[in-house]
Amino acid sequence: MHRRRFLQLSLAAGLAASLPGCGRGDPLRVGIHPWIGYEPLYLAEEFGWLPDTVQLVKGSAARDSMSGLLSGQLDAAALTLDEALRVCSAGVDLRLVAVTNVSVGADMLLVRPDITAIEQLKGRAVGVELNGVSGVMLLHLLERAGLTTGDISVVDIPVDQHLEAWNNGLIDASVCYQPVAARLEQAGAVSLFDSRELPDTIFDVLAVTHRAEGRQPGPIKDLVAGHFAGYRYLVRNLHDAVYRIATRQGMAPELIRQALATVMLPDLAANQRYLAKNGTIETTAIRLAGLLEREGLMDKHPEHERIASQQFLPRRAE
Amino acid sequence: MSWLSVLAGNPGRAIALLVLLVLAPLPVAAEADSVTLGVLGYRPAPLVMAKYQPLADYLSRETGRDITIRVLAQEEMDRAVASNRIDFFLTNPAHFLMIRSERSLTGVLATLQRDWNGITTGSIGGVIIARAGRSDIQTLEDLRGKSIATPGLHYLGGYQAQALELQSAGLDIRRDNRIIYLGNHDRVVRAVLTGDTDIGFIRTGVLEELLQEEPGLETALKVINAQNLRGYPFRLSTRLYPEWPLVSLPHVDSRTIRQIASALFALEPDDPAAVAAGLASFAPPADYQSVEHLTRSLRLPPYDQVPQVTWLDVLHQYRLWVAVVTVLVLLLLATSIWLGRKKRQLSRESRRLQELVASWPQPMLMIRGRALSDCNRAAVELLECRSAADMLGQPLERFSPESQPDGQDSARKLVGLLQRVQVGDVAQSEWLFCREDGSHVWVDMTLAPVYENDDDTPSVLCSWYNITRRKQAEERQRLALKVFENAREAIFITDAHGVVIDTNEAYFLITGWDRNTAIGRLPPLPVDEGSSILVAARKHGVWSGEFASRNRDGRRLILSLTLSSVVDDQGEKSHFVGVFSDITRLKETEKKLRTMAHYDALTNLPNRVLFAERLQQAMAQARRQEYRLAVLYIDLDKFKPVNDAFGHDAGDQLLVEVARRLRTVLREEDTLARLGGDEFAAIVVNVADVDAIENLMDRLLTAVAEPVWVADHMVEVSASVGYTLYPQPVELDGDQLLRQADQAMYQAKNTGRNGYCGFSGTGS
């Protein structure tokens, strides 16, 4: 299934080359989808801190952003590190210009209450978006339990459809993330494993295409600066931000507070460290690419001298 | 307890009592077990008091202390805090920041959590209200210029939150709006309802509380810029901030704080105390930096004053920058000074240079294109123009004759020169200028390119060197050389020793020497004087004379030489210049002429002129040597018939023969002369006596009387001779002497021919 998807994606990537390129006056089109770690960007948009040079293209899940990048409809996107690597392997080279968050429990395995250990997943239907970060999560947790993908029944569906599948009884477990996880928990699912047990593995990043990097360095800086403006507001005006996030995501403010607790939002200095040459992002990317390739989730190992760049980070925090 | 509840029922008296309490000299807080909690009177005091009294009761019950609630307006609370009359206070975050900036506090103990219809929130915001009927007020923009009612500046939800929202929308309400401060939220709502103001600012929750009391307000009022945040229980117009803090004052001991805090955190939302106050619970202290940021953004107290930044602060903060800027400024200053000095120096240099060029004795000019663009005084003077203005703008050929002496057209030659210069060469040429008065000036002209102002085509720097004198000297020299070469006289130049250095052609023609043999030798010199004439020439400056010489082939020459010594610059005689001509032929002609003047052409005997000279000489000699001489006058008898009979040739032959015979009779030292026709005269020197003379007379007559063979005929002639002697008693000259002899001869002729007769003084 994912193979076929990738064939399509690769085809789209080929087509992208023939699309008319964006002119210098066009805004930087940034793919984004609901995720607690990307909230600073939404906040920045809401308060008007994103200039006209940046246009947020809102999708419902990561695949929208990925296919947008591959088809050339997007110049940048907020993605997890593994998603970014998959886009690279499909032929669109990306540069990681900011780390929006590090998952510390945001990505999780939710199961029906009768399942109390990972080993009990054997033979059960597990909902997972293989091409998304939950695929990585699944691989990691199976590895932890000594299982392989062959031991379980993989139901590869987008994360935003997990609740429906759960309610319909199609899956017994779900590898997902907030806010879907919170909704599943409301539907009776319990958490069995989360990304707190995989420290410094699941990153969310802002990725830009090499093409955009060359042609629109200014808008990329605007994008990153917008992220940090939203980040500052989130941290400083948490009282207000929580309600605004809750309003956008249609969830109770309390759940938002809980969700925020599952991600670390690195500040500017932490970003400098993460994105440094041979820093955490680069080493993790190499490791992750190896894992994905081994599992057949990625066609080829993307070869980058440097996948991360610090040059678009603001010079100093305001 | 009881009097407080009584007071709650009678608001008017309660306020009076509160005033009394505030003014009471002894602070309640001083009592050991009693604790006073000040609460901001954000709404009418009795209302607030009623809300919070259950909380005080709860705290008293939990801590075992006497907890008193005091509802205070902001100023009252400020004073109470200043005099430590309260131990804890509960106020809005903006006011808290104000107090905190004035006093150091132990800090926030807890943050209030409000409850509304089962929804809890720890956030507070602002509400902007207007009357529902005001259709002209819909958005934040519409607030421009409207009157505003607010409880006060230090109300977060009652002023500051709205102010920031409006500031973000581009409205400065402090400048553009009339603002009325009413002290609490109820009055604000009243003011809006009565139409006293267009707009009211109140905090979140107040409207909902009022609606409970007066449901009619729902339709009377509307909220501007409603936010509708999910999960937030109140109407809202602004962003949200943390709720009221509960703050302990520094004088409160830590045990009391601990007790109060634990009691507060233990308060459950369903506790009557909580329900009464409309609060859910107390949460750990929130982060109030967002409020600080808000107040800072609005520049409201306590952040209204921009901190006095001293130079030292700046220096400390921006040490590196200050250092860098200082260094840069110093560098700039140094550079400016340096540049200024360089500039002055440069302008001095350039002025000096200009003056130098202007007063340079050698003419200098600048040519741009074809025309003169600049020139110095020397150039003006050289061409004898009136001023530089007469020259500038003119082409150079304007001052030149039509064509140059080498035959080239002036204008065309100049174009050629300028073209060479414009490709970068330096051109040099002699040039003839023509002044206005027609006189000519020769210059040696040098043209060099000068690249100015990054022009592609260079200007031309032109300098002149006046070579008119040199040219004239060359002309003279050439002329002199021509004279030297073409003179018919031989000219030679020798060194100080007389050795020939140079000669002209005539020298070789006259001497027969060629150049190789002539140079390095002495010139022809007189044989007897030799090189002593050099000495004479050196001494007198010149020597001239004639002398005999020989040419190379041995032919005799007579040369007339003038030898001059040449004086060098040091006054030394360094050279000799000799000029000579060949006068050999002249001398021969002269000799011939002299012979013709003194001798008879037929007989080669001296003629009458030479005879007279010789007679003078002989007479002088006779006087000196005291001897006697005799003068004889001889005339042939019957010569004319011979001449007539046999012709002139025969007569001439006869005369030649007679002369020869007479000559042989006379001695060598005697002179025989033919005076003309058939008359001869003779001077006989050293005459001993009359006998010797008479003896000589006889021999003469005999010799003449001998027959002569002329023209194939035998002819016989005779002579008559008269003589006289010298000296005589009376001194007389040669003519007289000859006349005496002539007279004696006529006497002899008269006495019969072929005889002689002596002069006898007075005619004897």
Short mmCIF file of N, CA and C in Angstrom, two decimals, chain B residues 497-551:
data_model
loop_
_atom_site.label_atom_id
_atom_site.label_comp_id
_atom_site.label_asym_id
_atom_site.label_seq_id
_atom_site.Cartn_x
_atom_site.Cartn_y
_atom_site.Cartn_z
N HIS B 497 100.53 74.70 -32.03
CA HIS B 497 101.90 74.45 -32.49
C HIS B 497 102.04 74.64 -33.98
N GLY B 498 100.98 75.03 -34.64
CA GLY B 498 101.07 75.28 -36.06
C GLY B 498 100.76 74.08 -36.92
N VAL B 499 100.37 73.02 -36.32
CA VAL B 499 100.06 71.82 -37.10
C VAL B 499 98.65 71.95 -37.65
N VAL B 500 98.51 71.69 -38.94
CA VAL B 500 97.24 71.93 -39.61
C VAL B 500 96.18 70.96 -39.12
N ILE B 501 95.02 71.53 -38.77
CA ILE B 501 93.89 70.71 -38.32
C ILE B 501 92.86 70.57 -39.44
N ASP B 502 92.64 71.69 -40.09
CA ASP B 502 91.63 71.64 -41.14
C ASP B 502 92.02 72.66 -42.21
N THR B 503 91.60 72.35 -43.43
CA THR B 503 91.87 73.26 -44.54
C THR B 503 90.68 73.23 -45.47
N ASN B 504 90.65 74.14 -46.39
CA ASN B 504 89.61 74.09 -47.41
C ASN B 504 90.17 73.55 -48.72
N GLU B 505 89.30 73.47 -49.69
CA GLU B 505 89.70 72.87 -50.98
C GLU B 505 90.82 73.67 -51.65
N ALA B 506 90.69 75.00 -51.54
CA ALA B 506 91.68 75.85 -52.21
C ALA B 506 93.09 75.55 -51.72
N TYR B 507 93.21 75.19 -50.50
CA TYR B 507 94.51 74.84 -49.91
C TYR B 507 95.15 73.70 -50.69
N PHE B 508 94.28 72.69 -50.98
CA PHE B 508 94.83 71.53 -51.71
C PHE B 508 95.17 71.92 -53.14
N LEU B 509 94.37 72.79 -53.74
CA LEU B 509 94.61 73.21 -55.12
C LEU B 509 95.94 73.96 -55.22
N ILE B 510 96.17 74.80 -54.23
CA ILE B 510 97.38 75.63 -54.32
C ILE B 510 98.61 74.82 -53.96
N THR B 511 98.51 74.05 -52.87
CA THR B 511 99.72 73.35 -52.41
C THR B 511 99.93 72.03 -53.13
N GLY B 512 98.89 71.48 -53.70
CA GLY B 512 99.01 70.19 -54.37
C GLY B 512 98.96 69.04 -53.40
N TRP B 513 98.87 69.31 -52.13
CA TRP B 513 98.75 68.23 -51.16
C TRP B 513 97.31 67.72 -51.15
N ASP B 514 97.13 66.46 -50.82
CA ASP B 514 95.78 66.02 -50.60
C ASP B 514 95.49 66.07 -49.10
N ARG B 515 94.21 65.79 -48.73
CA ARG B 515 93.78 65.98 -47.35
C ARG B 515 94.63 65.17 -46.37
N ASN B 516 94.90 63.93 -46.76
CA ASN B 516 95.62 63.04 -45.83
C ASN B 516 97.00 63.56 -45.52
N THR B 517 97.66 64.11 -46.54
CA THR B 517 99.03 64.54 -46.30
C THR B 517 99.09 65.94 -45.72
N ALA B 518 98.06 66.74 -46.00
CA ALA B 518 98.10 68.12 -45.52
C ALA B 518 97.81 68.21 -44.04
N ILE B 519 96.82 67.42 -43.58
CA ILE B 519 96.45 67.50 -42.17
C ILE B 519 97.55 66.90 -41.32
N GLY B 520 97.90 67.58 -40.24
CA GLY B 520 98.94 67.05 -39.36
C GLY B 520 100.33 67.54 -39.71
N ARG B 521 100.41 68.35 -40.76
CA ARG B 521 101.72 68.93 -41.10
C ARG B 521 101.70 70.42 -40.86
N LEU B 522 102.89 71.01 -41.02
CA LEU B 522 102.93 72.45 -40.96
C LEU B 522 102.41 73.01 -42.27
N PRO B 523 101.86 74.21 -42.28
CA PRO B 523 101.43 74.84 -43.53
C PRO B 523 102.66 75.41 -44.26
N PRO B 524 102.54 75.85 -45.48
CA PRO B 524 103.68 76.46 -46.18
C PRO B 524 104.14 77.69 -45.39
N LEU B 525 105.46 77.75 -45.16
CA LEU B 525 106.00 78.87 -44.38
C LEU B 525 107.16 79.47 -45.17
N PRO B 526 107.51 80.73 -44.88
CA PRO B 526 108.70 81.31 -45.55
C PRO B 526 109.93 80.48 -45.20
N VAL B 527 110.81 80.29 -46.18
CA VAL B 527 111.95 79.39 -45.98
C VAL B 527 112.88 79.94 -44.92
N ASP B 528 113.14 81.26 -45.02
CA ASP B 528 114.11 81.80 -44.08
C ASP B 528 113.52 82.04 -42.69
N GLU B 529 112.27 82.48 -42.63
CA GLU B 529 111.71 82.78 -41.30
C GLU B 529 111.12 81.54 -40.62
N GLY B 530 110.55 80.66 -41.44
CA GLY B 530 110.03 79.41 -40.89
C GLY B 530 108.93 79.65 -39.86
N SER B 531 108.96 78.82 -38.85
CA SER B 531 107.85 78.88 -37.89
C SER B 531 107.96 80.06 -36.96
N SER B 532 109.00 80.92 -37.19
CA SER B 532 109.06 82.10 -36.33
C SER B 532 107.89 83.04 -36.60
N ILE B 533 107.26 82.91 -37.76
CA ILE B 533 106.10 83.77 -38.00
C ILE B 533 104.97 83.42 -37.06
N LEU B 534 104.94 82.16 -36.58
CA LEU B 534 103.93 81.78 -35.59
C LEU B 534 104.12 82.59 -34.32
N VAL B 535 105.39 82.72 -33.97
CA VAL B 535 105.71 83.49 -32.77
C VAL B 535 105.26 84.93 -32.96
N ALA B 536 105.54 85.46 -34.19
CA ALA B 536 105.15 86.84 -34.47
C ALA B 536 103.63 86.98 -34.43
N ALA B 537 102.95 86.02 -34.99
CA ALA B 537 101.48 86.09 -35.02
C ALA B 537 100.92 85.99 -33.61
N ARG B 538 101.58 85.13 -32.80
CA ARG B 538 101.09 85.00 -31.43
C ARG B 538 101.29 86.30 -30.67
N LYS B 539 102.43 86.92 -30.98
CA LYS B 539 102.78 88.13 -30.25
C LYS B 539 101.90 89.30 -30.68
N HIS B 540 101.76 89.48 -32.00
CA HIS B 540 101.04 90.67 -32.50
C HIS B 540 99.61 90.36 -32.90
N GLY B 541 99.26 89.11 -32.86
CA GLY B 541 97.90 88.74 -33.24
C GLY B 541 97.81 88.39 -34.71
N VAL B 542 98.66 88.98 -35.50
CA VAL B 542 98.59 88.69 -36.92
C VAL B 542 99.98 88.85 -37.54
N TRP B 543 100.23 88.06 -38.54
CA TRP B 543 101.47 88.22 -39.33
C TRP B 543 101.05 88.11 -40.77
N SER B 544 101.59 89.01 -41.59
CA SER B 544 101.30 88.84 -43.00
C SER B 544 102.56 89.11 -43.81
N GLY B 545 102.63 88.45 -44.91
CA GLY B 545 103.81 88.61 -45.73
C GLY B 545 103.75 87.73 -46.96
N GLU B 546 104.73 87.98 -47.81
CA GLU B 546 104.79 87.17 -49.03
C GLU B 546 106.08 86.40 -49.00
N PHE B 547 106.02 85.24 -49.54
CA PHE B 547 107.27 84.44 -49.55
C PHE B 547 107.18 83.39 -50.64
N ALA B 548 108.35 82.92 -50.94
CA ALA B 548 108.41 81.91 -52.00
C ALA B 548 108.29 80.54 -51.38
N SER B 549 107.66 79.70 -52.13
CA SER B 549 107.51 78.33 -51.64
C SER B 549 107.44 77.44 -52.86
N ARG B 550 107.24 76.17 -52.59
CA ARG B 550 107.09 75.25 -53.70
C ARG B 550 105.90 74.36 -53.45
N ASN B 551 105.26 74.02 -54.58
CA ASN B 551 104.17 73.08 -54.36
C ASN B 551 104.71 71.67 -54.38
#
